[in-house]
mmCIF file of C-alpha atoms and ligand atoms in Angstrom:
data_model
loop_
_atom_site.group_PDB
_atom_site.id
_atom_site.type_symbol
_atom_site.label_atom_id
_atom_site.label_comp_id
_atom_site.label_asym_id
_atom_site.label_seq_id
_atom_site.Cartn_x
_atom_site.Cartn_y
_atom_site.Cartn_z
ATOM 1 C CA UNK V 28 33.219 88.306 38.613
ATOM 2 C CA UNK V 29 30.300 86.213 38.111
ATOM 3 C CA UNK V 30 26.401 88.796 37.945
ATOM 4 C CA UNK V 31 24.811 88.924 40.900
ATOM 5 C CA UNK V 32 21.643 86.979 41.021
ATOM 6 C CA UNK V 33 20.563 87.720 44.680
ATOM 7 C CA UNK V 34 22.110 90.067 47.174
ATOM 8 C CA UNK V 35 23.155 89.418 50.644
ATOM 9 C CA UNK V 36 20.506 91.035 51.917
ATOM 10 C CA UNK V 37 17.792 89.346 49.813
ATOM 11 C CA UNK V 38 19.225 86.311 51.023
ATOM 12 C CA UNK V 39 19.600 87.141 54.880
ATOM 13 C CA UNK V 40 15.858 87.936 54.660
ATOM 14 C CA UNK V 41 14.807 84.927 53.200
ATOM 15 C CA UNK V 42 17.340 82.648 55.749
ATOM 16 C CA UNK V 43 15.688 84.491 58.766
ATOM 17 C CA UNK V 44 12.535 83.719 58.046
ATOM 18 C CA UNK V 45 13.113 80.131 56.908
ATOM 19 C CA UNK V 46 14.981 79.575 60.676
ATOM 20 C CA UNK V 47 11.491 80.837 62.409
ATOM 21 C CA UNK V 48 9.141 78.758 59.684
ATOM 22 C CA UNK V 49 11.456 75.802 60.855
ATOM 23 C CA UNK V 50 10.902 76.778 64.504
ATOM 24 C CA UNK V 51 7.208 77.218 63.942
ATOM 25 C CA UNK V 52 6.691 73.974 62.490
ATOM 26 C CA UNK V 53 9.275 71.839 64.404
ATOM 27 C CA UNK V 54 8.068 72.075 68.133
ATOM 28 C CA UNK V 55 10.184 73.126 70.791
ATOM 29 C CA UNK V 56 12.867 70.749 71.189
ATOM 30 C CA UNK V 57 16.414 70.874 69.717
ATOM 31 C CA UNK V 58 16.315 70.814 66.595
ATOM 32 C CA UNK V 59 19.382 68.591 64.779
ATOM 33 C CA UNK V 60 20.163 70.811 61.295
ATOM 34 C CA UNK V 61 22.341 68.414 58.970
ATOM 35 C CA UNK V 62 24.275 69.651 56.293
ATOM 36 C CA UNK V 63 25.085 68.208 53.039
ATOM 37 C CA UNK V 64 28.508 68.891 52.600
ATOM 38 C CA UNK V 65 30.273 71.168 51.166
ATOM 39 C CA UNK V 66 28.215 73.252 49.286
ATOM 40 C CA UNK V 67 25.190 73.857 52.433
ATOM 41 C CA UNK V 68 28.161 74.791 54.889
ATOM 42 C CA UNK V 69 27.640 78.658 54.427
ATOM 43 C CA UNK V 70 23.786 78.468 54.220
ATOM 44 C CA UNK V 71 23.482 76.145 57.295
ATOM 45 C CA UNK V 72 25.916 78.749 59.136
ATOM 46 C CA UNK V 73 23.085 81.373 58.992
ATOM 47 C CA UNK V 74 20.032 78.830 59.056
ATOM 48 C CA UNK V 75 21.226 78.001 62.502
ATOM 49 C CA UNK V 76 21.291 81.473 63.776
ATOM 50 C CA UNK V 77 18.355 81.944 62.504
ATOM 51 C CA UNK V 78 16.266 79.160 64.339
ATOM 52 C CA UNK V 79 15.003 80.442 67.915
ATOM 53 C CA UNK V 80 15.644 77.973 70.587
ATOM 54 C CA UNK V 81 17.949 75.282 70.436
ATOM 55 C CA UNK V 82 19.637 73.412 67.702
ATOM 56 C CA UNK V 83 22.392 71.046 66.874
ATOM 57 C CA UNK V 84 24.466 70.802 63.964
ATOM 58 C CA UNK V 85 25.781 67.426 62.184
ATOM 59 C CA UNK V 86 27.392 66.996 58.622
ATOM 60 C CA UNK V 87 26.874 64.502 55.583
ATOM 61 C CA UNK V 88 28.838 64.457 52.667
ATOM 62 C CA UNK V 89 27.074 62.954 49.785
ATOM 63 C CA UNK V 90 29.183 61.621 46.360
ATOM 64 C CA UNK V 91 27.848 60.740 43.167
ATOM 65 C CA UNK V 92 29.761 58.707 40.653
ATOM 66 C CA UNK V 93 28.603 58.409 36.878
ATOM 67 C CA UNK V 94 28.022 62.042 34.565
ATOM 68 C CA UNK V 95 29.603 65.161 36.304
ATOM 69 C CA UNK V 96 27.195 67.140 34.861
ATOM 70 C CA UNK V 97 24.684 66.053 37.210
ATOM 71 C CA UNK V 98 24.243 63.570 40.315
ATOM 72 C CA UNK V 99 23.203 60.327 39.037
ATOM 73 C CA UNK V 100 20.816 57.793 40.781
ATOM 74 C CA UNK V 101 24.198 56.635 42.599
ATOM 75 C CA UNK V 102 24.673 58.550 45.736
ATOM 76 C CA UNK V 103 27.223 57.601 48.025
ATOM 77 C CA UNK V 104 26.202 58.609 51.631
ATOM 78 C CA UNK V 105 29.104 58.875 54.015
ATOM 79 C CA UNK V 106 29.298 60.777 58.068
ATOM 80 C CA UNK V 107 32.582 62.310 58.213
ATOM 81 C CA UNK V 108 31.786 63.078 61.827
ATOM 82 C CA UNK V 109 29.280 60.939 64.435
ATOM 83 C CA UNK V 110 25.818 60.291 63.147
ATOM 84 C CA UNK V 111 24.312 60.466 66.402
ATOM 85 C CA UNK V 112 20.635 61.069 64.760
ATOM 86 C CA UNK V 113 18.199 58.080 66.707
ATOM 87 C CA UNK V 114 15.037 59.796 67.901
ATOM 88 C CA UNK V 115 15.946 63.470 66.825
ATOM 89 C CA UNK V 116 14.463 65.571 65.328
ATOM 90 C CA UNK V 117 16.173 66.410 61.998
ATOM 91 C CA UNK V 118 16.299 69.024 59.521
ATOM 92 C CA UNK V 119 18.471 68.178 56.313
ATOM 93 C CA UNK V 120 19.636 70.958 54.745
ATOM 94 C CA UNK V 121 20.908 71.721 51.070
ATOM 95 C CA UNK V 122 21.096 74.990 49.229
ATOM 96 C CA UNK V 123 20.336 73.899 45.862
ATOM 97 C CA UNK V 124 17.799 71.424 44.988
ATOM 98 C CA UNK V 125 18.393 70.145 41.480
ATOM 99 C CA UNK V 126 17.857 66.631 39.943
ATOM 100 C CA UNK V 127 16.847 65.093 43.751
ATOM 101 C CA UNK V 128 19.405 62.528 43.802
ATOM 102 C CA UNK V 129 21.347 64.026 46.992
ATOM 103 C CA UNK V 130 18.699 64.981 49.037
ATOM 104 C CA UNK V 131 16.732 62.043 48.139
ATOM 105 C CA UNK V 132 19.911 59.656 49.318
ATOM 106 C CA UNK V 133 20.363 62.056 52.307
ATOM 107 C CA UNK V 134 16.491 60.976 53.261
ATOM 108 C CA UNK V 135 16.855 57.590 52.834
ATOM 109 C CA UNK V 136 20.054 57.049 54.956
ATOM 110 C CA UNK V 137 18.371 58.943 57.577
ATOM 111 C CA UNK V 138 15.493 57.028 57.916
ATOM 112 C CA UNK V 139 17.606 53.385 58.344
ATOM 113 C CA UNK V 140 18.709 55.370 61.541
ATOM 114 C CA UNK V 141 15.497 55.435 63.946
ATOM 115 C CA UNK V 142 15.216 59.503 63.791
ATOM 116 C CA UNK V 143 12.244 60.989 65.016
ATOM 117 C CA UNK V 144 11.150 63.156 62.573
ATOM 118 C CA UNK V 145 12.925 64.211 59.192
ATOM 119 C CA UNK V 146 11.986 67.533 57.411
ATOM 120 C CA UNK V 147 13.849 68.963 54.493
ATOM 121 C CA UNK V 148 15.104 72.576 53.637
ATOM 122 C CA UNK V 149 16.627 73.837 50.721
ATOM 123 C CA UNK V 150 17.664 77.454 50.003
ATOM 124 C CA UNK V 151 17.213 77.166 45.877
ATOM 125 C CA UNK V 152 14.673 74.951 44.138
ATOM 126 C CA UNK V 153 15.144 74.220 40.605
ATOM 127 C CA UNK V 154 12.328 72.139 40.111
ATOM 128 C CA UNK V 155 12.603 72.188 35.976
ATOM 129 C CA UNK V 156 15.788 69.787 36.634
ATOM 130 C CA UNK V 157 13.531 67.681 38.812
ATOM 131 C CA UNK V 158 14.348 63.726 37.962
ATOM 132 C CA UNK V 159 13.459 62.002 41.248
ATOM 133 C CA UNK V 160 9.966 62.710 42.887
ATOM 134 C CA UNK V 161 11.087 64.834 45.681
ATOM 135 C CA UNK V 162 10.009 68.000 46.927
ATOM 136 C CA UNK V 163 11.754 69.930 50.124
ATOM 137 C CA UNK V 164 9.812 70.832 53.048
ATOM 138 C CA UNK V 165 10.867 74.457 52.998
ATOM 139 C CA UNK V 166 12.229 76.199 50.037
ATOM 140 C CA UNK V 167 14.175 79.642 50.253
ATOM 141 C CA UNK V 168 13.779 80.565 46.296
ATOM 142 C CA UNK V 169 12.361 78.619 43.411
ATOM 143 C CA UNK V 170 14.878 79.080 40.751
ATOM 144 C CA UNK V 171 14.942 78.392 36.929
ATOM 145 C CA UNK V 172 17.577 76.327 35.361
ATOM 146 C CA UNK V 173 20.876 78.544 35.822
ATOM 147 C CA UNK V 174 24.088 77.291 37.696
ATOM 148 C CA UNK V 175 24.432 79.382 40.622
ATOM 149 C CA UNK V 176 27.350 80.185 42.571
ATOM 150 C CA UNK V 177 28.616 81.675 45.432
ATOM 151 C CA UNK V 178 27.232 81.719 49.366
ATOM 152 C CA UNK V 179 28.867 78.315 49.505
ATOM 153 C CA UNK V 180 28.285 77.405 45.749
ATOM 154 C CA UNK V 181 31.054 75.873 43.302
ATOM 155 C CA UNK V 182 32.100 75.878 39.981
ATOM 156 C CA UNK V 183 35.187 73.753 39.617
ATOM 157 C CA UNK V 184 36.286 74.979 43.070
ATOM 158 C CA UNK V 185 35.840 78.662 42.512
ATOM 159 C CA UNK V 186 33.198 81.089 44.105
ATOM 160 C CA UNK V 187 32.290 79.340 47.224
ATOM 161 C CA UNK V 188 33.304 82.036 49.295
ATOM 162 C CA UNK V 189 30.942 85.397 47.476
ATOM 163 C CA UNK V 190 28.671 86.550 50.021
ATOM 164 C CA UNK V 191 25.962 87.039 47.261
ATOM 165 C CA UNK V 192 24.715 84.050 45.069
ATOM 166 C CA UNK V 193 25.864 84.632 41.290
ATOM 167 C CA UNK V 194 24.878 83.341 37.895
ATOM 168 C CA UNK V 195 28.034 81.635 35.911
ATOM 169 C CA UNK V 196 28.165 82.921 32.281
ATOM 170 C CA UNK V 197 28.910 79.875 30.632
ATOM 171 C CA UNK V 198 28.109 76.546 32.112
ATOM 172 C CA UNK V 199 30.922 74.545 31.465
ATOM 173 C CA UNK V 200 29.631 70.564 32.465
ATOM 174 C CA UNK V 201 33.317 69.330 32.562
ATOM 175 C CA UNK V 202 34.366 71.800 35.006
ATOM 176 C CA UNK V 203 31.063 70.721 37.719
ATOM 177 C CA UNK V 204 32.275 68.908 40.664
ATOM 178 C CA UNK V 205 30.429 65.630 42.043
ATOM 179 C CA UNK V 206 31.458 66.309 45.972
ATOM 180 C CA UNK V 207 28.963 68.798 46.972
HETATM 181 P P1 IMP N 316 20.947 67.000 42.937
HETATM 182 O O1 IMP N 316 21.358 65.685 43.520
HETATM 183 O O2 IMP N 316 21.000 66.977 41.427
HETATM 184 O O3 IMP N 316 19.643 67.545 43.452
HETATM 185 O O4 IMP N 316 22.118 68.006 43.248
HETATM 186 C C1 IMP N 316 22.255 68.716 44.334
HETATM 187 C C2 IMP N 316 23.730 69.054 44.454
HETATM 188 O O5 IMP N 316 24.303 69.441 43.174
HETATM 189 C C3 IMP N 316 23.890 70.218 45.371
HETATM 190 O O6 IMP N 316 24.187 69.755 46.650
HETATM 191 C C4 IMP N 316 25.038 70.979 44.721
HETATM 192 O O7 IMP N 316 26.251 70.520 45.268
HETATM 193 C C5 IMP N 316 25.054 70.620 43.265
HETATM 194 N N1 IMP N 316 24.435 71.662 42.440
HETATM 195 C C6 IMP N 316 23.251 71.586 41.773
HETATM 196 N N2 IMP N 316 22.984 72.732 41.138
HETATM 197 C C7 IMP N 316 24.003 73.559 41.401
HETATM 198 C C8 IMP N 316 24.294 74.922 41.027
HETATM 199 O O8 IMP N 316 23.538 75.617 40.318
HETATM 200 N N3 IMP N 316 25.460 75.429 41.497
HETATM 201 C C9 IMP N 316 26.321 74.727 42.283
HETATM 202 N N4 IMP N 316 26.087 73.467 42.672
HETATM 203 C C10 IMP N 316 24.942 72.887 42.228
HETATM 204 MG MG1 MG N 317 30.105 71.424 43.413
#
């Protein structure tokens, strides 16, 4: 089994009060959480729980072609369910924040869409591994440069289902995946 980097409980902590900062900050009105698929599935499980008052929940899935070892500048937006977003009120939401490619992409398409407002919120920031000029609007946990898995983390397919979040002994760049 991969270490354990942060608990369950560490990370419940942190998700609760990242769903009443979002709250705070957001207004009243339903909120509209969207995912980036598939990695942010577990974490936006909990976020929305966590948010008092009403929210919605809608799904991206962004791909990026090029190096596997990282997302490149080519990020392939695509809504494998309605994108019903035009005056909302949006929250995109990633767990890791690495290079800035995805969520960076994830911004862009959203704002071709008339939304109403677009905030960002990522569970881990690894902003060492920063290579577009992007910051998230709420960050869980800044992180140094270690691949993390688990609480909806991948490596190769494996360890998306831990409850905890883990460090991976030996990255391995062949075996990263470039669908979320
Ligand atoms: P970015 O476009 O480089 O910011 O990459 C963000 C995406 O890369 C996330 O949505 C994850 O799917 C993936 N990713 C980045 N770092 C990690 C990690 O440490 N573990 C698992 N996936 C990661
Ligand atoms: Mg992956």
């Amino acid at each position: 089994m991969p270490e354990s980097y942060l608990s369950a409980e560490e990370i419940a902590d942190r998700v609760r009060a990242l769903g009443a900062e979002l709250r705070g900050s957001g207004g009243e009105g339903a909120l509209l959480l969207i995912g980036i698929l598939k990695g942010a599935a577990v974490f936006l499980a909990d976020l929305l729980r966590a948010v008092p008052g009403p929210v919605d929940v809608a799904f991206l899935r962004a791909r990026s072609y090029g190096d596997r070892t990282e997302s490149s500048g080519t990020v392939e937006i695509d809504w494998p369910g309605p994108a019903d977003v035009e005056g909302r009120d949006v929250v995109v939401v990633d767990t890791v924040l690495d290079t800035g490619h995805t969520l960076a992409a994830a911004v862009a398409d959203l704002e071709k869409r008339g939304v109403q407002s677009i905030r960002t919120c990522v569970l881990l920031d690894k902003a060492a591994r920063r290579v577009v000029p992007i910051e998230a609007d709420l960050v869980g946990f800044p992180i140094p440069d270690l691949f993390v898995v688990g609480y909806g983390l991948d490596h190769a397919g494996r360890y998306r289902e831990l409850p905890y979040l883990a460090t991976v002994e030996e990255r391995d760049p062949r075996m990263e995946t470039n669908d979320g």
